Short mmCIF file of C-alpha atoms in Angstrom, two decimals:
data_model
loop_
_atom_site.label_atom_id
_atom_site.label_comp_id
_atom_site.label_asym_id
_atom_site.label_seq_id
_atom_site.Cartn_x
_atom_site.Cartn_y
_atom_site.Cartn_z
CA MET A 826 32.17 57.06 10.89
CA THR A 827 32.02 53.56 9.48
CA GLU A 828 35.31 52.00 10.62
CA ALA A 829 36.70 50.75 13.90
CA ILE A 830 39.73 48.96 15.31
CA LEU A 831 39.36 46.58 18.25
CA LEU A 832 42.49 45.82 20.24
CA VAL A 833 42.09 42.17 21.24
CA GLY A 834 45.69 40.95 21.37
CA GLY A 835 46.38 41.00 25.12
CA ARG A 836 47.34 37.84 26.98
CA GLY A 837 44.87 38.46 29.81
CA THR A 838 47.33 37.34 32.47
CA ARG A 839 45.30 38.91 35.29
CA LEU A 840 42.36 36.72 34.29
CA ARG A 841 44.15 33.38 34.40
CA PRO A 842 43.07 30.58 34.52
CA LEU A 843 40.14 31.88 32.44
CA THR A 844 42.57 32.78 29.66
CA VAL A 845 44.68 29.63 29.63
CA ASN A 846 42.65 28.16 26.76
CA THR A 847 40.68 31.23 25.66
CA PRO A 848 41.76 34.79 24.76
CA LYS A 849 40.24 37.36 27.10
CA PRO A 850 37.75 38.85 24.58
CA MET A 851 36.38 35.36 23.88
CA VAL A 852 35.62 34.46 27.50
CA PRO A 853 31.80 34.30 27.74
CA ALA A 854 29.98 37.17 29.44
CA ALA A 855 26.20 36.89 29.66
CA GLY A 856 26.27 33.76 27.54
CA VAL A 857 28.33 34.94 24.56
CA PRO A 858 32.00 35.87 24.06
CA PHE A 859 32.57 39.29 25.58
CA LEU A 860 33.75 40.58 22.20
CA THR A 861 30.25 39.97 20.84
CA HIS A 862 28.89 42.74 23.06
CA GLN A 863 31.49 45.20 21.80
CA LEU A 864 30.87 44.32 18.16
CA ALA A 865 27.11 44.63 18.57
CA ARG A 866 27.37 48.02 20.26
CA ALA A 867 29.71 49.29 17.54
CA ARG A 868 27.27 48.12 14.86
CA ALA A 869 24.39 49.84 16.66
CA ALA A 870 26.41 53.07 16.57
CA GLY A 871 26.79 52.89 12.77
CA VAL A 872 30.11 51.09 12.38
CA GLU A 873 30.21 48.79 9.36
CA HIS A 874 33.87 47.73 8.99
CA ILE A 875 35.92 46.47 11.95
CA VAL A 876 39.53 45.31 12.03
CA LEU A 877 40.48 43.04 14.93
CA ALA A 878 44.09 43.49 16.05
CA THR A 879 44.86 40.01 17.37
CA SER A 880 47.90 38.31 18.90
CA TYR A 881 47.40 35.80 21.75
CA LEU A 882 45.44 32.72 20.58
CA ALA A 883 44.64 34.66 17.41
CA GLU A 884 43.41 31.54 15.63
CA VAL A 885 40.14 31.35 17.62
CA PHE A 886 38.56 34.64 16.51
CA GLU A 887 37.87 34.08 12.81
CA PRO A 888 36.30 30.60 13.13
CA TYR A 889 33.74 32.10 15.54
CA PHE A 890 32.93 35.45 13.90
CA GLY A 891 33.83 34.71 10.27
CA ASP A 892 33.42 37.74 8.01
CA GLY A 893 31.07 39.37 10.51
CA SER A 894 28.01 39.21 8.28
CA ALA A 895 25.94 37.53 11.01
CA LEU A 896 26.34 40.74 13.02
CA GLY A 897 25.82 43.03 10.03
CA LEU A 898 29.54 43.83 9.90
CA HIS A 899 32.55 43.32 7.69
CA ILE A 900 35.32 41.99 9.97
CA GLU A 901 38.98 41.62 9.08
CA TYR A 902 41.74 40.09 11.18
CA VAL A 903 45.36 41.20 11.53
CA THR A 904 47.73 39.20 13.75
CA GLU A 905 50.85 40.63 15.36
CA GLU A 906 53.88 38.40 15.05
CA GLU A 907 55.26 39.98 18.23
CA PRO A 908 53.38 42.12 20.78
CA LEU A 909 53.37 45.74 19.64
CA GLY A 910 51.56 47.55 22.44
CA THR A 911 48.39 49.59 21.94
CA GLY A 912 49.89 52.12 19.51
CA GLY A 913 51.85 49.51 17.59
CA ALA A 914 48.76 47.36 17.21
CA ILE A 915 46.77 50.31 15.86
CA ARG A 916 49.50 51.16 13.35
CA ASN A 917 49.85 47.50 12.35
CA VAL A 918 46.30 47.36 10.96
CA ALA A 919 46.34 50.74 9.21
CA THR A 920 46.63 49.24 5.73
CA ARG A 921 43.24 47.55 6.18
CA LEU A 922 41.42 50.84 6.73
CA HIS A 923 39.47 52.49 3.91
CA SER A 924 39.14 55.93 5.55
CA GLY A 925 40.59 59.10 4.10
CA PRO A 926 43.22 61.15 6.01
CA ASP A 927 40.67 63.34 7.82
CA ASP A 928 38.06 60.64 8.47
CA PRO A 929 37.33 59.44 12.02
CA VAL A 930 38.26 55.91 13.10
CA LEU A 931 36.86 54.44 16.32
CA ILE A 932 39.33 52.50 18.46
CA PHE A 933 38.62 50.63 21.66
CA ASN A 934 40.22 48.16 24.00
CA GLY A 935 38.93 44.62 24.12
CA ASP A 936 38.48 44.43 27.89
CA ILE A 937 36.23 47.38 28.74
CA LEU A 938 32.50 47.02 29.40
CA THR A 939 30.89 50.40 28.98
CA GLY A 940 27.65 52.22 28.33
CA LEU A 941 29.52 54.89 26.35
CA ASP A 942 27.43 56.85 23.87
CA ILE A 943 29.64 56.10 20.86
CA ARG A 944 27.77 58.45 18.55
CA ALA A 945 28.24 61.30 21.05
CA LEU A 946 32.00 60.66 21.16
CA VAL A 947 32.18 60.84 17.37
CA ALA A 948 30.03 63.98 17.33
CA THR A 949 32.34 65.60 19.89
CA HIS A 950 35.34 64.68 17.75
CA GLU A 951 33.85 66.22 14.65
CA SER A 952 32.42 69.36 16.26
CA THR A 953 35.72 70.22 17.96
CA GLY A 954 37.96 69.38 15.01
CA ALA A 955 40.13 67.22 17.25
CA ASP A 956 42.99 65.04 16.09
CA VAL A 957 42.13 62.46 18.75
CA SER A 958 39.12 62.32 21.05
CA LEU A 959 39.15 60.25 24.23
CA HIS A 960 36.37 58.79 26.31
CA LEU A 961 37.03 59.84 29.89
CA THR A 962 35.23 58.57 32.95
CA ARG A 963 35.27 59.66 36.57
CA VAL A 964 36.25 57.25 39.33
CA ASP A 965 36.07 57.57 43.10
CA ASP A 966 39.67 56.45 43.60
CA PRO A 967 41.90 57.34 40.63
CA ARG A 968 45.16 56.14 42.20
CA ALA A 969 45.24 52.98 40.09
CA TYR A 970 44.83 54.88 36.80
CA GLY A 971 46.52 57.46 34.65
CA LEU A 972 44.85 60.86 35.04
CA VAL A 973 43.66 63.00 32.13
CA PRO A 974 42.94 66.61 33.15
CA THR A 975 41.10 68.89 30.70
CA ASP A 976 40.43 72.61 30.39
CA PRO A 977 36.87 74.05 30.62
CA SER A 978 36.28 73.29 26.92
CA GLY A 979 37.24 69.64 27.36
CA ARG A 980 40.61 69.93 25.66
CA VAL A 981 43.18 67.58 27.20
CA THR A 982 45.98 69.42 28.99
CA ALA A 983 48.16 66.56 30.26
CA PHE A 984 48.58 62.83 30.73
CA LEU A 985 49.66 62.02 34.26
CA GLU A 986 50.96 58.68 35.51
CA LYS A 987 49.28 56.95 38.43
CA PRO A 988 49.35 59.45 41.32
CA GLN A 989 51.43 58.50 44.34
CA THR A 990 50.36 61.24 46.78
CA PRO A 991 47.09 63.13 47.41
CA ALA A 992 48.65 66.29 45.97
CA GLU A 993 49.14 64.53 42.63
CA ILE A 994 45.43 63.74 42.30
CA VAL A 995 44.51 66.81 40.26
CA THR A 996 41.42 65.26 38.65
CA ASP A 997 39.16 62.22 38.96
CA GLN A 998 39.08 61.82 35.17
CA ILE A 999 40.77 58.75 33.70
CA ASN A 1000 41.33 57.32 30.24
CA ALA A 1001 38.41 54.92 29.70
CA GLY A 1002 39.90 53.04 26.74
CA ALA A 1003 37.85 54.27 23.75
CA TYR A 1004 39.06 56.79 21.20
CA VAL A 1005 38.29 58.44 17.89
CA PHE A 1006 41.44 59.05 15.81
CA ARG A 1007 41.81 61.18 12.74
CA ARG A 1008 43.07 58.62 10.20
CA SER A 1009 46.21 60.65 9.47
CA VAL A 1010 47.22 60.37 13.14
CA ILE A 1011 47.14 56.57 12.89
CA ASP A 1012 49.48 56.75 9.88
CA SER A 1013 51.92 58.89 11.89
CA ILE A 1014 52.49 56.21 14.56
CA PRO A 1015 55.88 54.51 14.07
CA ALA A 1016 55.53 51.14 12.34
CA GLY A 1017 57.18 47.85 13.16
CA ARG A 1018 57.96 48.40 16.84
CA PRO A 1019 56.12 48.43 20.16
CA VAL A 1020 54.33 51.73 20.87
CA SER A 1021 52.08 52.68 23.78
CA VAL A 1022 49.42 55.26 22.93
CA GLU A 1023 49.09 56.13 26.62
CA ARG A 1024 52.81 56.65 27.33
CA GLU A 1025 54.18 57.68 23.94
CA THR A 1026 51.62 58.64 21.28
CA PHE A 1027 49.29 60.84 23.31
CA PRO A 1028 52.03 62.75 25.23
CA GLU A 1029 53.96 63.36 21.99
CA LEU A 1030 50.84 64.60 20.21
CA LEU A 1031 50.15 66.96 23.10
CA ALA A 1032 53.75 68.21 23.07
CA THR A 1033 53.55 69.03 19.35
CA GLY A 1034 50.33 71.04 19.74
CA ALA A 1035 47.84 68.49 18.43
CA HIS A 1036 44.24 68.83 19.57
CA LEU A 1037 43.26 66.05 21.96
CA GLN A 1038 39.68 66.32 23.15
CA GLY A 1039 38.20 64.60 26.18
CA MET A 1040 34.54 63.65 26.52
CA VAL A 1041 33.43 62.68 30.00
CA ASP A 1042 30.78 59.97 29.96
CA SER A 1043 30.26 58.47 33.39
CA THR A 1044 27.59 55.97 32.50
CA TYR A 1045 28.41 52.32 33.20
CA TRP A 1046 32.14 51.55 32.93
CA LEU A 1047 34.08 48.50 34.11
CA ASP A 1048 37.58 47.22 33.37
CA LEU A 1049 37.16 43.45 33.08
CA GLY A 1050 40.82 42.74 33.80
CA THR A 1051 40.32 40.65 36.95
CA PRO A 1052 38.19 37.54 37.49
CA GLN A 1053 36.04 39.34 40.07
CA ALA A 1054 35.38 42.20 37.66
CA PHE A 1055 34.60 39.82 34.81
CA VAL A 1056 32.05 37.92 36.89
CA ARG A 1057 30.47 41.20 37.96
CA GLY A 1058 30.35 42.50 34.39
CA SER A 1059 28.59 39.36 33.14
CA ALA A 1060 26.02 39.62 35.94
CA ASP A 1061 25.45 43.33 35.20
CA LEU A 1062 24.78 42.51 31.54
CA VAL A 1063 22.16 39.93 32.55
CA LEU A 1064 20.59 42.28 35.09
CA GLY A 1065 20.41 45.07 32.49
CA ARG A 1066 22.74 47.41 34.38
CA ALA A 1067 25.23 47.33 31.51
CA PRO A 1068 23.66 47.88 28.06
CA SER A 1069 24.20 45.42 25.22
CA PRO A 1070 22.06 44.36 22.26
CA ALA A 1071 23.88 40.99 22.24
CA VAL A 1072 22.52 39.47 25.47
CA PRO A 1073 20.85 36.25 24.23
CA GLY A 1074 17.65 36.59 26.22
CA ARG A 1075 15.62 38.95 28.36
CA CYS A 1076 17.36 40.81 31.14
CA GLY A 1077 16.55 39.56 34.61
CA ASP A 1078 17.85 37.63 37.60
CA ARG A 1079 19.08 34.69 35.52
CA LEU A 1080 20.00 33.65 32.01
CA VAL A 1081 19.76 29.95 31.19
CA LEU A 1082 20.82 29.05 27.64
CA PRO A 1083 18.64 26.58 25.73
CA THR A 1084 20.65 23.36 26.16
CA ALA A 1085 21.43 23.89 29.85
CA ARG A 1086 19.62 21.83 32.48
CA VAL A 1087 18.60 23.31 35.82
CA ALA A 1088 16.80 21.33 38.52
CA PRO A 1089 13.34 22.73 39.33
CA ASP A 1090 14.27 23.51 42.94
CA ALA A 1091 17.67 25.06 42.17
CA LYS A 1092 17.81 28.80 42.85
CA LEU A 1093 19.54 31.12 40.37
CA THR A 1094 19.73 34.84 41.22
CA GLY A 1095 21.79 38.01 40.86
CA GLY A 1096 22.43 37.84 37.12
CA THR A 1097 23.60 34.22 37.09
CA VAL A 1098 24.36 32.64 33.69
CA VAL A 1099 24.16 28.93 32.92
CA CYS A 1100 25.74 28.26 29.51
CA GLU A 1101 25.13 25.59 26.88
CA GLY A 1102 25.16 22.01 28.10
CA ALA A 1103 25.79 22.95 31.73
CA GLN A 1104 23.87 21.31 34.57
CA VAL A 1105 22.74 22.63 37.95
CA GLY A 1106 21.54 19.97 40.39
CA GLU A 1107 18.78 19.75 42.97
CA GLY A 1108 18.83 22.29 45.76
CA ALA A 1109 21.86 24.12 44.42
CA ARG A 1110 22.01 27.89 44.89
CA VAL A 1111 23.91 30.04 42.38
CA MET A 1112 24.10 33.80 42.91
CA GLY A 1113 25.73 36.36 40.61
CA SER A 1114 27.87 33.68 38.96
CA THR A 1115 28.68 32.20 35.56
CA ILE A 1116 28.57 28.46 34.85
CA LEU A 1117 30.31 27.87 31.52
CA SER A 1118 29.50 25.28 28.86
CA GLY A 1119 29.38 21.66 29.94
CA ALA A 1120 30.07 22.39 33.61
CA VAL A 1121 28.22 20.47 36.32
CA VAL A 1122 27.06 21.87 39.65
CA GLU A 1123 26.03 18.96 41.82
CA PRO A 1124 23.10 18.98 44.28
CA GLY A 1125 23.32 21.28 47.28
CA ALA A 1126 26.31 23.29 46.08
CA VAL A 1127 26.29 27.03 46.87
CA ILE A 1128 28.08 29.33 44.42
CA THR A 1129 28.32 33.11 44.87
CA ASP A 1130 30.10 35.69 42.67
CA SER A 1131 32.18 32.97 41.03
CA LEU A 1132 32.98 31.57 37.62
CA VAL A 1133 32.97 27.84 36.89
CA GLY A 1134 34.97 26.97 33.77
CA ALA A 1135 33.90 24.81 30.83
CA ARG A 1136 33.47 21.12 31.69
CA ALA A 1137 34.36 21.72 35.35
CA ARG A 1138 32.51 19.87 38.11
CA ILE A 1139 31.51 21.25 41.50
CA GLY A 1140 30.75 18.55 44.08
CA GLU A 1141 27.74 18.20 46.32
CA ARG A 1142 27.47 20.75 49.15
CA THR A 1143 30.65 22.52 48.05
CA VAL A 1144 30.64 26.28 48.69
CA LEU A 1145 32.32 28.75 46.33
CA SER A 1146 32.47 32.48 47.01
CA GLY A 1147 34.51 34.86 44.84
CA THR A 1148 36.25 31.88 43.26
CA VAL A 1149 37.35 31.03 39.72
CA VAL A 1150 37.46 27.38 38.68
CA GLY A 1151 39.41 26.64 35.50
CA ASP A 1152 38.24 24.53 32.56
CA GLY A 1153 37.91 20.84 33.32
CA ALA A 1154 38.72 21.15 37.04
CA VAL A 1155 36.96 18.89 39.52
CA ILE A 1156 36.12 20.13 43.02
CA GLY A 1157 34.98 17.26 45.20
CA PRO A 1158 32.05 17.37 47.63
CA ASP A 1159 32.11 19.35 50.88
CA ASN A 1160 34.88 21.82 49.98
CA GLU A 1161 34.70 25.51 50.84
CA LEU A 1162 36.61 27.99 48.66
CA ARG A 1163 36.56 31.68 49.47
CA GLU A 1164 37.48 35.06 48.01
CA GLY A 1165 40.36 35.18 45.56
CA VAL A 1166 40.91 31.45 45.15
CA ARG A 1167 41.79 30.34 41.61
CA ILE A 1168 41.62 26.65 40.74
CA TRP A 1169 43.71 25.81 37.68
CA CYS A 1170 42.45 24.00 34.60
CA GLU A 1171 42.08 20.22 34.99
CA ALA A 1172 42.99 20.36 38.71
CA HIS A 1173 41.33 17.81 41.03
CA ILE A 1174 40.49 18.64 44.65
CA PRO A 1175 39.36 15.63 46.74
CA ALA A 1176 36.23 15.65 48.87
CA GLY A 1177 36.49 17.86 51.95
CA ALA A 1178 40.12 18.80 51.22
CA LEU A 1179 39.89 22.62 51.43
CA ARG A 1180 37.82 24.64 53.88
CA PHE A 1181 37.82 28.08 55.50
CA SER A 1182 35.61 26.99 58.39
CA SER A 1183 34.76 23.91 60.38
CA ASP A 1184 33.07 21.01 58.62
CA GLN A 1185 30.45 20.80 61.38
#
């Protein structure tokens, strides 16, 4: 297998305000755009040619990655004029593939952080003669996901919508968002209209007797669709819990990029990232968080499990916990923002304006 398709066209609405100015795959995780980790892992698995299926803010991808040669890849870009869904996006880039009808093509979603053994998925696909092979993972609570039961040989037997009752939970296996397609299957997807592989392509293939093979790999897996998950995924990359050859430094409690400035007595722990040109002031404590490029954390601020957007400013003694601060926002001194709060880009919050506890 030498080819792959990355689906990077989603609008990332669950991640706003992180995705107001930046498409979801380009939001930094562990100091580099998240897409960098996926590209590097694909290259390490033997992929040489990757087609990016883009849509939302499509113009930002190529200026950053170019032809892919810096990563040892050949990257091409195909932009959807209108959103086509997962299946439609796959079909839309088919003309850029070089594979023959029976060759395997790797496909994965642009918002999944995983330790999947890509080579093992391809080997499973080839050894079973499958038309499509799916990475499946097991989750403790599958109610938020579509279920994918398999027979004892791993062959997929059904695709079930999100279960509503305990009786409907027939398996803990879910679709983990990475596939190997036989090239001829890609060509059979209807062109020029929205298609969902999960709701249309896979059930129709199953109904017509195609061989869909599941491979359960329950190593690290995280859907980065929410701000809290994205912050956690970045920290796990820095801590070494999630594998990636693209982390720009040694794994550990903190990752400080070269042009960042951190006061000697500031404390950074829990996989915290301080990106280019960012500043962390005296006595500040930052735990499990990401401080994006050009942001300023003033002295005495305490930031936990949060993301501070590019060029944002966090005032002295302000406390953030489970919070996302958009690009260019200014949070004045002595504020306290707790779980789930999202501050929009360029917003200004005056000193002491928002608290969840007394100011004494």
